[in-house]
Short mmCIF file of C-alpha atoms and ligand atoms in Angstrom, two decimals:
data_model
loop_
_atom_site.label_atom_id
_atom_site.label_comp_id
_atom_site.label_asym_id
_atom_site.label_seq_id
_atom_site.Cartn_x
_atom_site.Cartn_y
_atom_site.Cartn_z
CA MET A 223 94.40 131.04 135.16
CA ASN A 224 92.23 128.13 134.29
CA LYS A 225 93.96 125.30 132.19
CA PRO A 226 92.99 124.90 128.66
CA ARG A 227 90.74 121.77 128.31
CA ALA A 228 91.31 119.07 125.79
CA LEU A 229 88.87 116.43 124.69
CA VAL A 230 90.39 113.25 123.27
CA THR A 231 88.03 110.87 121.55
CA GLY A 232 89.44 107.30 121.43
CA GLY A 233 91.40 108.37 124.56
CA ALA A 234 91.68 104.70 125.93
CA GLY A 235 93.31 103.59 122.59
CA PHE A 236 96.92 102.89 121.80
CA LEU A 237 97.59 106.36 120.33
CA GLY A 238 94.59 108.16 122.35
CA SER A 239 96.26 107.28 125.65
CA HIS A 240 99.60 108.36 124.34
CA LEU A 241 97.96 111.57 123.42
CA CYS A 242 96.52 112.25 126.82
CA ASP A 243 99.72 111.75 128.52
CA ALA A 244 101.36 114.36 126.09
CA LEU A 245 98.65 116.77 126.52
CA LEU A 246 98.68 116.40 130.35
CA ALA A 247 102.29 117.20 130.04
CA GLU A 248 101.59 120.38 127.90
CA GLY A 249 99.41 121.63 130.55
CA TYR A 250 96.13 120.71 129.37
CA SER A 251 93.30 119.27 131.51
CA VAL A 252 92.11 116.34 129.63
CA VAL A 253 88.90 114.58 129.16
CA ALA A 254 89.04 111.08 127.33
CA VAL A 255 86.05 109.65 125.86
CA ASP A 256 85.93 106.17 124.50
CA ASN A 257 83.26 103.37 123.95
CA LEU A 258 85.87 100.76 125.11
CA LEU A 259 84.92 98.85 121.96
CA THR A 260 88.69 98.36 121.20
CA GLY A 261 90.28 100.68 123.59
CA ARG A 262 91.37 99.45 127.10
CA LEU A 263 90.81 101.34 130.36
CA SER A 264 94.34 99.60 131.52
CA ASN A 265 95.89 102.09 129.28
CA LEU A 266 94.79 105.09 131.42
CA ASP A 267 95.47 103.21 134.54
CA HIS A 268 98.65 105.45 135.52
CA LEU A 269 96.31 108.63 135.07
CA ARG A 270 93.54 107.39 137.56
CA ASN A 271 94.72 109.75 140.63
CA ASN A 272 95.64 112.70 138.00
CA SER A 273 93.17 115.63 138.88
CA GLN A 274 93.59 117.04 135.49
CA PHE A 275 92.18 114.03 134.00
CA GLU A 276 88.83 112.47 133.66
CA PHE A 277 87.51 109.34 131.59
CA ARG A 278 83.88 109.03 130.53
CA LYS A 279 82.66 105.92 128.97
CA ILE A 280 80.84 107.44 125.95
CA ASP A 281 79.69 106.20 122.47
CA ILE A 282 80.28 109.20 120.37
CA ASN A 283 78.15 107.61 117.64
CA GLN A 284 75.28 109.48 119.75
CA PRO A 285 75.39 113.11 120.09
CA PHE A 286 77.69 113.82 123.42
CA ASP A 287 78.81 117.15 125.21
CA CYS A 288 81.24 116.86 128.03
CA GLY A 289 81.01 120.75 128.57
CA HIS A 290 83.47 123.46 127.18
CA VAL A 291 86.77 122.42 125.61
CA ASP A 292 89.35 124.45 124.04
CA TYR A 293 90.58 121.55 121.53
CA VAL A 294 89.12 118.29 120.39
CA PHE A 295 91.49 115.55 119.30
CA HIS A 296 89.35 113.02 117.49
CA PHE A 297 90.98 109.63 117.55
CA ALA A 298 88.03 107.43 118.01
CA CYS A 299 88.26 104.40 115.52
CA PRO A 300 89.02 100.95 115.24
CA ALA A 301 92.69 100.77 113.64
CA SER A 302 93.84 97.51 113.13
CA PRO A 303 92.91 95.46 110.09
CA VAL A 304 91.64 92.47 112.58
CA ASP A 305 89.66 95.06 114.60
CA TYR A 306 88.23 96.98 111.51
CA THR A 307 87.27 93.84 109.86
CA VAL A 308 85.62 92.40 113.07
CA HIS A 309 83.86 95.85 113.76
CA GLY A 310 83.28 97.12 110.19
CA VAL A 311 80.04 98.62 110.65
CA GLU A 312 80.91 100.48 113.90
CA THR A 313 84.17 101.74 111.75
CA LEU A 314 81.85 103.11 109.28
CA GLN A 315 79.69 104.67 111.86
CA VAL A 316 82.42 106.34 113.82
CA GLY A 317 84.05 107.60 110.80
CA SER A 318 80.70 109.30 109.83
CA LEU A 319 78.04 109.78 112.85
CA GLY A 320 81.18 109.87 115.24
CA THR A 321 82.97 112.39 113.15
CA PHE A 322 79.92 114.71 112.99
CA HIS A 323 79.20 114.72 116.52
CA ALA A 324 83.01 115.43 117.34
CA LEU A 325 83.02 118.39 115.01
CA ASP A 326 79.68 119.58 116.60
CA VAL A 327 81.58 119.99 120.01
CA ALA A 328 84.30 121.88 118.28
CA ARG A 329 81.73 124.09 116.43
CA LYS A 330 79.69 124.58 119.58
CA TYR A 331 82.61 125.75 121.76
CA GLY A 332 84.77 127.46 119.01
CA ALA A 333 87.28 124.83 119.97
CA LYS A 334 90.04 123.89 117.77
CA TYR A 335 90.31 120.32 116.10
CA LEU A 336 92.62 117.68 115.04
CA VAL A 337 91.57 114.47 113.53
CA SER A 338 93.49 111.38 112.98
CA SER A 339 93.58 110.08 109.66
CA THR A 340 95.38 107.36 107.93
CA SER A 341 97.81 106.52 105.12
CA GLU A 342 94.97 103.92 104.31
CA CYS A 343 93.40 106.67 102.28
CA TYR A 344 96.06 106.11 99.88
CA GLY A 345 95.02 102.46 99.59
CA ASP A 346 97.46 100.39 97.60
CA PRO A 347 99.33 103.39 96.48
CA LEU A 348 100.42 103.85 92.76
CA GLU A 349 102.43 106.96 93.71
CA HIS A 350 105.73 106.09 95.64
CA PRO A 351 106.32 107.35 98.22
CA GLN A 352 103.27 109.13 99.21
CA LYS A 353 102.85 112.83 99.04
CA GLU A 354 99.64 114.37 100.74
CA SER A 355 98.70 115.71 97.23
CA TYR A 356 98.13 111.96 96.07
CA TRP A 357 94.39 110.86 95.96
CA GLY A 358 94.81 107.37 96.17
CA ASN A 359 93.96 103.80 95.22
CA VAL A 360 91.11 102.61 97.24
CA ASN A 361 89.02 99.63 96.51
CA PRO A 362 85.68 101.15 97.49
CA ILE A 363 83.96 97.83 98.30
CA GLY A 364 86.80 95.46 99.27
CA PRO A 365 87.47 94.13 102.99
CA ARG A 366 89.42 97.22 103.89
CA SER A 367 86.93 99.74 102.53
CA VAL A 368 85.31 100.01 105.94
CA TYR A 369 88.41 101.70 107.40
CA ASP A 370 89.80 103.47 104.25
CA GLU A 371 86.28 104.82 103.12
CA ALA A 372 85.39 105.84 106.74
CA LYS A 373 88.52 107.81 107.09
CA ARG A 374 88.25 109.27 103.66
CA PHE A 375 84.79 110.37 104.62
CA THR A 376 86.14 111.68 108.26
CA GLU A 377 88.48 114.02 105.91
CA ALA A 378 85.60 115.13 103.81
CA ALA A 379 83.49 116.03 106.78
CA THR A 380 86.30 117.77 108.26
CA MET A 381 87.07 120.07 105.43
CA ALA A 382 83.31 120.59 105.02
CA TYR A 383 83.11 121.99 108.76
CA HIS A 384 86.21 123.97 107.90
CA ARG A 385 84.74 125.37 104.69
CA TYR A 386 81.12 126.01 105.58
CA TYR A 387 81.44 126.42 109.28
CA LYS A 388 84.74 128.08 109.61
CA VAL A 389 85.91 125.29 112.43
CA ASP A 390 89.68 125.29 112.84
CA THR A 391 90.62 122.03 111.71
CA ARG A 392 93.89 119.76 111.13
CA ILE A 393 94.27 116.44 109.57
CA VAL A 394 96.84 113.95 110.69
CA ARG A 395 97.75 111.13 108.35
CA ILE A 396 99.23 108.54 110.11
CA PHE A 397 101.54 105.78 108.94
CA ASN A 398 102.27 102.44 110.80
CA THR A 399 102.91 103.34 114.30
CA TYR A 400 104.07 101.27 116.95
CA GLY A 401 105.24 100.76 120.57
CA PRO A 402 103.97 100.24 124.30
CA ARG A 403 99.90 99.76 124.91
CA MET A 404 99.61 98.28 121.39
CA GLN A 405 97.05 95.50 122.05
CA LEU A 406 98.90 92.03 121.76
CA ASN A 407 96.13 90.49 119.76
CA ASP A 408 95.27 93.32 117.49
CA GLY A 409 96.77 91.43 114.53
CA ARG A 410 99.07 94.31 113.43
CA VAL A 411 102.25 93.03 112.16
CA ILE A 412 104.67 94.30 115.27
CA PRO A 413 102.58 93.12 117.94
CA ASN A 414 102.13 89.76 116.18
CA PHE A 415 105.91 89.18 115.55
CA MET A 416 106.68 90.59 118.96
CA LYS A 417 104.43 88.03 120.67
CA GLN A 418 105.53 85.14 118.50
CA ALA A 419 109.18 85.90 118.90
CA LEU A 420 108.83 85.95 122.46
CA ARG A 421 106.95 82.81 122.67
CA GLY A 422 109.64 81.16 120.31
CA GLU A 423 106.67 80.41 117.70
CA ASP A 424 107.22 81.28 114.14
CA LEU A 425 106.81 84.54 112.59
CA THR A 426 103.77 84.82 110.42
CA VAL A 427 104.62 86.66 107.36
CA TYR A 428 101.99 87.07 105.05
CA GLY A 429 102.56 86.68 101.20
CA ASP A 430 106.29 86.57 100.27
CA GLY A 431 107.11 89.33 102.69
CA SER A 432 108.08 91.55 99.91
CA GLN A 433 105.53 94.54 100.58
CA THR A 434 106.84 97.31 102.28
CA ARG A 435 105.68 99.42 105.51
CA SER A 436 107.58 102.33 107.30
CA PHE A 437 107.10 102.00 110.90
CA CYS A 438 107.17 105.07 113.11
CA TYR A 439 107.90 105.09 117.13
CA VAL A 440 104.93 106.27 118.94
CA SER A 441 106.70 109.19 120.62
CA ASP A 442 107.85 110.64 117.35
CA GLU A 443 104.41 110.27 116.21
CA ILE A 444 102.76 112.01 119.11
CA GLU A 445 105.61 114.82 118.78
CA GLY A 446 104.06 115.20 115.36
CA PHE A 447 100.46 115.21 116.36
CA LEU A 448 101.50 118.23 118.97
CA ARG A 449 103.22 120.35 116.50
CA LEU A 450 100.54 119.89 113.92
CA ALA A 451 98.02 121.01 116.68
CA LYS A 452 99.95 124.20 117.13
CA SER A 453 100.09 125.01 113.39
CA SER A 454 97.49 126.85 111.53
CA GLU A 455 97.65 124.07 108.52
CA HIS A 456 93.93 122.89 107.62
CA LEU A 457 94.92 120.22 104.93
CA PRO A 458 96.28 116.94 105.60
CA VAL A 459 99.82 116.36 106.90
CA ASN A 460 101.68 112.89 106.91
CA ILE A 461 103.03 112.03 109.92
CA GLY A 462 105.36 108.76 109.86
CA ASN A 463 108.76 107.56 109.53
CA PRO A 464 110.04 107.36 105.77
CA ASN A 465 112.60 104.39 106.58
CA GLU A 466 110.83 101.59 104.67
CA PHE A 467 111.21 97.97 105.38
CA THR A 468 109.65 94.83 103.85
CA ILE A 469 107.78 92.75 106.05
CA LEU A 470 110.53 89.98 105.86
CA GLU A 471 113.06 92.35 107.03
CA CYS A 472 110.77 93.52 109.54
CA ALA A 473 110.63 89.97 110.72
CA LYS A 474 114.39 89.63 110.96
CA ARG A 475 114.67 92.68 112.93
CA VAL A 476 112.21 91.48 115.66
CA ILE A 477 113.88 88.00 115.85
CA GLU A 478 117.13 89.94 116.29
CA VAL A 479 115.97 92.42 118.98
CA THR A 480 114.30 89.69 120.93
CA GLY A 481 117.14 87.17 120.73
CA SER A 482 114.63 84.38 119.72
CA LYS A 483 115.04 81.01 117.89
CA SER A 484 111.92 81.83 115.79
CA LYS A 485 111.81 80.98 112.29
CA ILE A 486 109.44 82.31 109.44
CA GLU A 487 106.27 80.70 108.45
CA TYR A 488 104.65 81.74 105.34
CA LYS A 489 101.02 82.59 105.11
CA ALA A 490 98.24 83.82 102.55
CA LEU A 491 98.28 87.39 101.87
CA PRO A 492 95.05 89.14 102.96
CA GLN A 493 93.09 90.51 100.03
CA ASP A 494 93.96 94.28 98.98
CA ASP A 495 96.78 94.36 101.16
CA PRO A 496 98.91 97.55 100.26
CA LYS A 497 102.12 96.28 98.47
CA GLN A 498 104.29 99.39 99.53
CA ARG A 499 103.80 102.21 101.66
CA ARG A 500 106.05 105.21 102.69
CA PRO A 501 105.51 108.73 103.81
CA ASP A 502 106.85 111.76 101.68
CA ILE A 503 107.11 114.06 105.01
CA THR A 504 108.55 116.90 103.24
CA LYS A 505 105.50 118.96 104.49
CA ALA A 506 105.69 118.05 107.88
CA ARG A 507 109.58 118.80 107.74
CA THR A 508 109.06 122.19 106.30
CA LEU A 509 105.79 123.16 108.07
CA LEU A 510 106.38 121.84 111.56
CA ASP A 511 110.17 121.39 111.66
CA TRP A 512 109.30 117.84 112.66
CA GLU A 513 111.37 114.76 111.76
CA PRO A 514 111.06 111.11 113.32
CA LYS A 515 114.24 110.30 115.62
CA ILE A 516 113.79 106.69 116.70
CA ASP A 517 115.01 103.90 114.03
CA LEU A 518 113.08 100.50 113.98
CA GLU A 519 115.82 98.73 116.00
CA ALA A 520 115.62 101.44 118.72
CA GLY A 521 112.10 101.41 118.94
CA LEU A 522 111.78 97.76 118.92
CA LYS A 523 114.12 97.77 121.80
CA MET A 524 112.45 100.61 123.67
CA SER A 525 109.02 98.24 123.22
CA LEU A 526 110.47 94.91 124.25
CA GLU A 527 109.88 95.19 128.13
CA TYR A 528 106.04 96.09 127.49
CA PHE A 529 105.70 93.03 124.91
CA ARG A 530 107.55 90.85 127.39
CA LEU A 531 104.84 91.87 130.06
CA ALA A 532 102.03 91.69 127.75
CA THR A 533 102.79 88.16 126.71
CA ALA A 534 103.46 86.85 130.13
CA GLU A 535 99.84 88.39 131.20
CA LEU A 536 98.36 86.77 128.39
CA ALA A 537 99.92 83.50 129.05
CA GLY A 538 98.78 83.98 132.61
CA ALA A 539 95.39 84.65 131.63
CA GLY A 540 95.40 81.31 129.70
CA LYS A 541 94.58 83.14 126.28
CA ALA A 542 96.24 82.50 122.89
N1 UDP B 305 101.49 91.14 108.33
C1 UDP B 305 102.22 90.17 108.24
N2 UDP B 305 102.29 89.08 109.37
C2 UDP B 305 101.40 89.32 110.63
C3 UDP B 305 100.57 90.78 110.54
C4 UDP B 305 100.84 91.54 109.33
O1 UDP B 305 102.95 89.54 107.25
O2 UDP B 305 101.35 88.57 111.34
C5 UDP B 305 101.43 91.96 107.13
C6 UDP B 305 100.33 92.22 106.55
O3 UDP B 305 100.03 91.53 105.59
C7 UDP B 305 101.00 93.63 105.98
C8 UDP B 305 101.87 94.37 107.14
O4 UDP B 305 102.28 93.17 107.66
O5 UDP B 305 101.40 93.75 104.74
C9 UDP B 305 101.09 95.54 107.89
O6 UDP B 305 100.18 94.89 108.54
P1 UDP B 305 99.34 95.53 109.71
O7 UDP B 305 98.24 94.77 109.81
O8 UDP B 305 100.31 95.84 110.74
O9 UDP B 305 99.06 97.08 109.13
P2 UDP B 305 98.44 97.79 107.67
O10 UDP B 305 99.63 98.34 107.35
O11 UDP B 305 98.23 96.58 106.74
O12 UDP B 305 97.32 98.21 107.90
#
């Protein structure tokens, strides 16, 4: 019997590449597409000789077709504040045009569909922790709006294809996720702190560090995706770790885990930086029987080797 075939857009990204690994392990053959704007082929190096895996360099902002697929996992999108600020227009395009094209593939082949959305849909939330029923507090014209509104549009387009065209869709709202394969220079807090700590530089805490985030290790996050993919839930589901830390606490954990002598340096807080973020995962618990297992300290330890190598590589390449 032929294996089911999955399409992963953004397959060369941090989460996309881990998802490809998980789908191959689940018995899918996988075609990953990516325009490599922020994704990296090195994330897929280990799959080069896997006969069940194929990579195609495709910009999904143009209509595309890789042949019959049974499942579309739409993960293409710059995802770090630095990346989506640099590539603001491309972020809006992939959230809109790219999403239509991914949905069109699912519609054409009668494939199931799961899209990566984000806790950024909640903006700077006035409800805490955030439940899926919360509509959010997003500045529609601020610097983060290119990402937040792109993803809110992605959700709207996905629900429209579900309602009007009966596409079998799912939406995962992802909360801060970290682990191996994160780009060291993508500006997100864990890679920044790990790089700084491993180099013995001061850790740059933005603002007074009292803003909070809740960090999920990548393997927990991917397990949540797989469970949602197998479910028949069409409305958004939060997948994230509800253990909440201030950014200052997070910096201290990184210093402990790396054994670094780095100190803290305070820098200006970026505009519209959410003050608090923590998922309410009651829905994922009850619907998917999913629960994150790896706490921040354990996840940082599991990521340490990767960040050490990446920091050494960057130094070897003579880059900052
Ligand atoms: N942050 C920080 N120092 C850094 C990078 C980020 O203090 O070097 C803060 C940032 O202001 C935010 C939090 O860490 O409050 C998480 O930032 P990140 O870019 O990882 O993702 P976000 O959750 O804001 O999308």
